[in-house]
Coordinates of C-alpha atoms in Angstrom, one line a residue:
M1 CA 4.9 -38.4 -12.0
S2 CA 1.7 -37.2 -10.1
T3 CA -1.7 -37.3 -11.8
Y4 CA -4.5 -34.9 -11.0
D5 CA -8.0 -34.5 -12.1
I6 CA -7.6 -30.8 -12.8
A7 CA -4.5 -28.5 -13.2
V8 CA -5.3 -24.8 -12.7
V9 CA -2.7 -22.5 -14.4
G10 CA -2.5 -19.3 -12.4
A11 CA -3.0 -18.6 -8.7
G12 CA -4.3 -15.0 -8.8
I13 CA -7.9 -14.4 -7.7
A14 CA -9.2 -16.3 -10.7
G15 CA -7.2 -19.5 -10.2
A16 CA -7.4 -19.4 -6.4
S17 CA -11.1 -18.9 -6.3
L18 CA -11.8 -21.7 -8.8
A19 CA -9.4 -24.1 -7.1
A20 CA -11.1 -23.4 -3.8
E21 CA -14.4 -24.4 -5.4
L22 CA -13.0 -27.5 -7.1
A23 CA -10.8 -28.9 -4.4
P24 CA -13.6 -30.5 -2.3
H25 CA -14.7 -32.5 -5.4
A26 CA -11.5 -33.3 -7.3
R27 CA -7.7 -33.7 -7.0
V28 CA -6.4 -30.3 -7.9
L29 CA -3.0 -28.9 -8.9
V30 CA -2.4 -25.1 -9.0
L31 CA 0.6 -23.9 -11.0
E32 CA 1.8 -20.3 -10.5
A33 CA 4.6 -18.8 -12.6
E34 CA 5.7 -16.3 -10.0
D35 CA 7.3 -16.7 -6.6
R36 CA 4.0 -16.0 -4.9
P37 CA 0.4 -16.0 -5.9
G38 CA -1.3 -12.7 -6.8
Y39 CA 1.8 -10.8 -7.8
H40 CA 0.3 -9.3 -11.0
S41 CA -3.3 -8.0 -11.3
T42 CA -4.7 -9.3 -8.1
G43 CA -2.1 -7.6 -6.0
R44 CA -2.5 -4.2 -7.8
S45 CA -6.3 -3.8 -7.6
A46 CA -8.0 -0.5 -6.7
A47 CA -10.0 -2.8 -4.4
F48 CA -13.7 -1.8 -4.7
W49 CA -16.9 -3.7 -5.2
E50 CA -19.1 -1.5 -7.4
E51 CA -22.4 -2.8 -8.8
C52 CA -22.2 -1.0 -12.1
Y53 CA -18.6 -1.6 -12.8
G54 CA -18.0 -3.5 -16.1
G55 CA -21.4 -2.8 -17.6
P56 CA -24.9 -4.4 -17.5
E57 CA -23.5 -7.7 -18.6
I58 CA -21.3 -8.0 -15.5
V59 CA -24.0 -6.8 -13.0
P60 CA -25.5 -10.3 -12.5
L61 CA -22.0 -11.7 -11.5
T62 CA -21.4 -8.8 -9.2
L63 CA -24.8 -9.0 -7.5
A64 CA -24.6 -12.7 -7.1
S65 CA -21.2 -12.4 -5.5
G66 CA -22.2 -9.7 -3.0
P67 CA -23.8 -11.8 -0.3
Y68 CA -20.7 -14.2 -0.1
L69 CA -18.4 -11.2 0.2
R70 CA -20.5 -9.6 2.9
R71 CA -20.9 -12.7 4.9
G72 CA -17.1 -13.3 4.8
G73 CA -16.4 -9.8 6.1
F74 CA -14.6 -8.8 2.9
L75 CA -16.6 -5.6 2.2
A76 CA -16.6 -2.2 3.9
E77 CA -19.2 0.3 3.1
R78 CA -18.0 3.2 0.8
G79 CA -20.6 4.4 -1.7
A80 CA -19.9 5.6 -5.2
L81 CA -20.6 8.8 -7.1
Y82 CA -20.6 9.0 -10.9
I83 CA -20.2 12.8 -11.5
G84 CA -20.9 14.9 -14.5
R85 CA -20.7 18.5 -15.8
D86 CA -23.4 20.7 -17.2
G87 CA -23.0 19.0 -20.6
D88 CA -23.2 15.5 -19.3
T89 CA -26.9 15.3 -18.7
A90 CA -27.4 12.9 -21.6
E91 CA -24.6 10.6 -20.2
L92 CA -26.2 10.6 -16.7
D93 CA -29.6 9.9 -18.1
G94 CA -28.2 7.1 -20.3
F95 CA -26.5 5.6 -17.3
M96 CA -29.8 5.5 -15.4
D97 CA -31.5 3.9 -18.4
R98 CA -28.8 1.3 -18.9
F99 CA -28.5 0.2 -15.3
G100 CA -32.0 0.9 -13.9
P101 CA -33.4 -2.5 -15.1
T102 CA -30.5 -4.5 -13.8
G103 CA -31.3 -4.5 -10.1
V104 CA -28.6 -2.2 -8.9
T105 CA -29.3 0.6 -6.4
I106 CA -28.8 4.0 -8.0
E107 CA -30.3 7.5 -7.8
R108 CA -29.8 10.9 -9.4
V109 CA -28.5 13.7 -7.2
D110 CA -28.3 17.4 -7.9
R111 CA -25.5 19.8 -7.4
A112 CA -26.3 20.2 -3.7
G113 CA -26.3 16.4 -3.2
L114 CA -23.0 16.2 -5.0
A115 CA -21.3 19.0 -3.1
A116 CA -22.5 17.4 0.2
R117 CA -20.8 14.1 -0.7
L118 CA -17.7 15.6 -2.4
P119 CA -16.3 18.6 -0.5
G120 CA -14.3 21.0 -2.6
V121 CA -15.9 19.9 -5.9
R122 CA -15.6 22.7 -8.5
P123 CA -18.7 24.6 -9.7
D124 CA -18.8 23.1 -13.2
W125 CA -19.6 19.6 -11.8
T126 CA -23.4 19.9 -11.4
G127 CA -24.9 16.4 -11.2
A128 CA -24.2 12.8 -10.2
I129 CA -25.5 9.3 -9.7
W130 CA -25.2 8.0 -6.2
E131 CA -24.7 4.2 -5.7
P132 CA -24.9 3.5 -1.9
A133 CA -24.0 -0.2 -2.1
C134 CA -20.4 0.4 -3.3
A135 CA -17.9 -1.0 -0.9
D136 CA -14.1 -1.5 -0.5
I137 CA -12.9 -5.0 -0.9
D138 CA -10.3 -6.6 1.4
V139 CA -8.5 -8.0 -1.7
A140 CA -5.6 -9.5 0.3
G141 CA -7.9 -11.1 2.8
L142 CA -10.2 -12.5 0.0
H143 CA -7.3 -13.9 -1.9
A144 CA -5.8 -15.5 1.2
H145 CA -9.2 -17.0 2.0
Y146 CA -9.3 -18.8 -1.3
L147 CA -5.7 -20.0 -1.1
K148 CA -6.4 -21.3 2.4
A149 CA -9.6 -23.0 1.4
M150 CA -8.1 -24.7 -1.6
V151 CA -5.1 -26.1 0.4
A152 CA -7.4 -27.2 3.2
H153 CA -9.3 -29.3 0.8
G154 CA -6.2 -30.9 -0.6
A155 CA -5.2 -28.8 -3.6
E156 CA -1.4 -28.6 -4.2
L157 CA 0.1 -25.3 -5.0
V158 CA 3.4 -25.1 -6.9
V159 CA 5.1 -21.7 -7.4
R160 CA 7.9 -20.7 -9.9
A161 CA 6.1 -23.2 -12.2
Q162 CA 5.6 -21.4 -15.6
V163 CA 4.1 -23.8 -18.1
A164 CA 6.4 -24.4 -21.0
A165 CA 4.7 -27.3 -22.8
L166 CA 1.3 -29.0 -22.9
S167 CA 0.6 -32.2 -24.8
R168 CA -2.2 -34.8 -24.9
E169 CA -1.4 -38.4 -24.0
G170 CA -4.6 -40.3 -24.3
D171 CA -7.2 -38.7 -22.0
L172 CA -4.5 -36.8 -20.0
W173 CA -2.5 -33.7 -20.4
R174 CA 1.3 -33.8 -19.8
I175 CA 2.3 -30.5 -18.3
E176 CA 6.0 -29.4 -18.3
T177 CA 7.2 -26.4 -16.5
G178 CA 10.2 -24.2 -17.4
R179 CA 12.2 -25.9 -14.6
G180 CA 11.5 -29.4 -16.1
E181 CA 8.8 -30.5 -13.6
Q182 CA 6.2 -32.7 -15.2
F183 CA 2.6 -33.4 -14.1
L184 CA -0.4 -35.2 -15.6
A185 CA -4.0 -33.9 -15.4
R186 CA -7.3 -34.8 -17.1
T187 CA -8.3 -31.2 -17.4
V188 CA -6.2 -28.0 -17.7
V189 CA -7.9 -24.7 -16.6
N190 CA -6.6 -21.5 -18.2
A191 CA -6.6 -19.0 -15.4
A192 CA -3.4 -17.4 -16.6
G193 CA -4.8 -13.8 -16.7
A194 CA -2.8 -11.6 -19.2
W195 CA -1.0 -14.8 -20.4
A196 CA -4.3 -16.6 -21.2
D197 CA -3.9 -16.5 -25.0
Q198 CA -0.3 -17.6 -24.8
L199 CA -1.2 -20.6 -22.7
A200 CA -4.0 -21.5 -25.1
E201 CA -1.5 -21.5 -28.0
I202 CA 0.8 -23.8 -26.0
A203 CA -2.1 -26.2 -25.6
G204 CA -2.9 -26.1 -29.3
A205 CA -6.0 -24.0 -28.8
R206 CA -7.0 -20.9 -30.8
A207 CA -6.2 -17.6 -29.1
L208 CA -9.4 -15.7 -28.4
G209 CA -7.9 -12.2 -28.6
I210 CA -7.8 -11.6 -24.8
Q211 CA -5.9 -8.3 -24.6
P212 CA -4.1 -7.1 -21.5
L213 CA -4.7 -3.3 -20.9
R214 CA -2.6 -1.3 -18.6
R215 CA -4.3 0.6 -15.7
T216 CA -2.4 3.2 -13.7
V217 CA -3.0 4.2 -10.1
V218 CA -1.2 6.9 -8.1
Q219 CA -1.3 7.5 -4.3
L220 CA -1.3 11.2 -3.4
R221 CA -1.0 13.2 -0.2
V222 CA -3.6 16.0 -0.6
D223 CA -4.7 19.0 1.5
P224 CA -7.3 18.7 3.0
A225 CA -6.7 15.0 3.6
P226 CA -9.7 13.0 2.3
S227 CA -12.1 12.0 5.0
A228 CA -12.5 8.3 5.6
D229 CA -16.2 8.4 4.4
L230 CA -15.4 10.0 1.1
P231 CA -17.1 7.9 -1.6
L232 CA -15.5 6.4 -4.6
V233 CA -15.7 9.1 -7.3
L234 CA -15.9 8.3 -11.0
D235 CA -16.3 10.5 -14.0
I236 CA -19.5 9.6 -16.0
A237 CA -17.3 10.0 -19.1
G238 CA -14.8 7.4 -17.8
S239 CA -11.7 9.6 -17.6
F240 CA -10.8 9.1 -13.9
Y241 CA -11.7 7.7 -10.5
F242 CA -10.4 8.2 -7.0
K243 CA -11.1 7.0 -3.5
P244 CA -9.6 7.5 0.0
E245 CA -7.1 5.0 1.4
S246 CA -5.6 5.4 4.9
G247 CA -5.6 9.2 4.8
R248 CA -4.3 9.3 1.3
L249 CA -6.0 9.5 -2.1
W250 CA -5.8 6.7 -4.7
L251 CA -6.3 8.1 -8.2
S252 CA -6.5 6.6 -11.6
P253 CA -6.8 8.2 -15.1
H254 CA -8.9 5.2 -16.1
D255 CA -6.4 4.4 -18.7
E256 CA -6.6 1.3 -20.9
E257 CA -3.3 1.1 -22.8
P258 CA -2.8 -2.2 -24.8
S259 CA 0.2 -4.1 -23.4
P260 CA 2.0 -7.4 -23.9
P261 CA 1.8 -9.7 -20.9
C262 CA 4.4 -8.3 -18.5
D263 CA 5.2 -7.0 -15.1
A264 CA 3.4 -3.7 -15.8
A265 CA 4.9 -0.4 -14.7
P266 CA 3.3 3.1 -14.6
E267 CA 4.1 5.7 -17.3
E268 CA 4.8 9.3 -16.3
L269 CA 2.3 10.6 -18.8
A270 CA -0.5 8.6 -17.3
V271 CA 0.4 9.9 -13.8
A272 CA 0.5 13.5 -15.1
E273 CA -2.9 13.1 -16.8
A274 CA -4.4 11.7 -13.7
I275 CA -3.3 14.6 -11.6
D276 CA -4.4 17.1 -14.2
R277 CA -7.9 15.6 -14.3
L278 CA -8.1 15.6 -10.5
Q279 CA -7.3 19.3 -10.4
H280 CA -10.2 20.0 -12.7
V281 CA -12.6 18.3 -10.3
V282 CA -11.7 19.5 -6.8
D283 CA -9.9 22.5 -5.2
W284 CA -7.6 20.3 -3.1
R285 CA -3.9 21.0 -3.0
I286 CA -1.6 18.1 -4.1
E287 CA 1.3 17.9 -1.7
A288 CA 3.1 14.8 -2.9
V289 CA 3.0 11.8 -5.2
E290 CA 3.9 9.1 -2.7
H291 CA 3.5 5.9 -4.8
K292 CA 2.5 4.8 -8.2
W293 CA 1.8 1.5 -9.9
A294 CA 0.2 -0.2 -12.8
G295 CA -1.5 -3.5 -13.4
L296 CA -2.9 -5.4 -16.4
R297 CA -6.6 -5.9 -16.9
S298 CA -7.3 -8.5 -19.6
F299 CA -10.4 -8.4 -21.8
A300 CA -11.9 -10.6 -24.4
P301 CA -13.0 -8.8 -27.6
D302 CA -16.6 -8.3 -26.3
R303 CA -15.4 -7.4 -22.8
C304 CA -17.3 -10.3 -21.2
P305 CA -15.3 -13.0 -19.3
V306 CA -14.7 -16.4 -20.8
Y307 CA -15.8 -19.4 -18.8
G308 CA -16.1 -22.9 -20.3
F309 CA -14.5 -25.7 -22.2
D310 CA -12.7 -24.9 -25.4
P311 CA -14.9 -25.9 -28.4
E312 CA -12.0 -27.6 -30.2
V313 CA -9.4 -28.8 -27.8
E314 CA -10.5 -31.5 -25.4
G315 CA -10.0 -31.1 -21.7
F316 CA -9.0 -27.4 -22.0
F317 CA -11.2 -25.0 -19.9
W318 CA -11.1 -21.2 -20.1
F319 CA -11.4 -19.1 -16.9
A320 CA -10.0 -15.8 -18.2
G321 CA -10.8 -12.3 -19.6
Q322 CA -12.2 -11.0 -16.3
G323 CA -11.1 -7.4 -16.9
G324 CA -11.1 -5.2 -13.9
Y325 CA -14.0 -6.9 -12.2
G326 CA -12.5 -10.4 -11.5
I327 CA -12.1 -9.8 -7.8
Q328 CA -15.6 -8.4 -7.2
T329 CA -17.2 -11.2 -9.2
S330 CA -15.0 -14.0 -8.0
P331 CA -17.4 -15.9 -5.8
A332 CA -20.1 -16.3 -8.4
A333 CA -17.7 -16.7 -11.3
A334 CA -15.8 -19.5 -9.6
R335 CA -19.0 -21.2 -8.5
L336 CA -20.4 -21.1 -12.0
A337 CA -17.2 -22.3 -13.5
R338 CA -17.0 -25.3 -11.1
Q339 CA -20.5 -26.2 -12.1
L340 CA -19.7 -26.0 -15.8
L341 CA -16.5 -27.9 -15.4
L342 CA -17.8 -30.8 -13.2
G343 CA -21.3 -30.9 -14.5
H344 CA -22.8 -29.9 -11.2
P345 CA -26.3 -28.4 -10.9
R346 CA -26.7 -24.7 -10.5
D347 CA -27.5 -23.3 -7.0
A348 CA -29.0 -20.2 -5.4
M349 CA -25.8 -18.2 -6.2
T350 CA -25.7 -19.0 -9.9
E351 CA -29.3 -19.7 -10.9
G352 CA -29.7 -16.1 -12.3
L353 CA -26.5 -16.4 -14.5
D354 CA -26.6 -17.2 -18.2
P355 CA -23.4 -19.2 -19.0
R356 CA -23.9 -18.6 -22.8
L357 CA -22.7 -15.1 -22.3
Y358 CA -19.3 -16.4 -21.2
D359 CA -18.9 -19.5 -23.4
P360 CA -15.7 -19.4 -25.4
A361 CA -17.6 -20.9 -28.4
R362 CA -19.3 -17.5 -28.8
F363 CA -16.2 -16.4 -30.7
G364 CA -16.7 -19.0 -33.4

């Protein structure tokens, strides 16, 4: 039976990025329940890096990750518009007040500036906030980069390896999969995404209330076809967002429906709501619904991610609850988690981050 320093459970963007950080410093095992890594949330992302996404508490992680993503060629300039109607002035002002001090780049634009960036916008949409730094993320490329890096530094990836049992034997964990495979590791990392609370309970740790929420996306063919330089467009009230993708439009009703951990599927009502909301924004004609899908975004009760050792169960490390921003924050999140796990000093990427915000002990 092989013994590892660290066993990472989950090979989505969370597990892969952390394993890539850990592998140069430790013997690492990565266990993935599915046939291939990234099958669930990572493979279903709307694929954007947006400085304000997730709220002011997430901004430091996003900004710290930006240089790594740009240097790696994983970002392509897009820009984002948060749009509002006549009655949304207070929401637009509040957005500027909330995010202005965080270091993001945002500016108010009037109706003319909105119409110039969003052709066909209906007259009742009169103001917006422009975020020029927003970019598309090459999610598949980034995930592959992390997988390649972790393997290159000696990490071992085992797929179809759902964890069925965890037990302590001295200072080691005995890990048993549903297929009967067994491994030993000094530390277990919970990067199980929507299954994070379930894995914690298998380990004898207290569930933290990490809730998977379903998010629906639909791909539309519209007339006129969206231009390649159309920005990401988000409702300031949080009821939709859309962006161009290869001549088509990716649209979401920004839904957050509680779900058990599962292979999420879109519901027709969510698709219909998304289309109805789009028709109240622009005068484009919808020609076809070409594709639709759903993914699970998992949040802790305070909607901040959870990074750190469990306060009660020895050798059990949380790297979960990353919501819909786990991809755009993955470089800084993984770097910080490696430093916390191995006791390494902070560096230029993480020096501005406060790990107390993410400590699982905050839930008491």
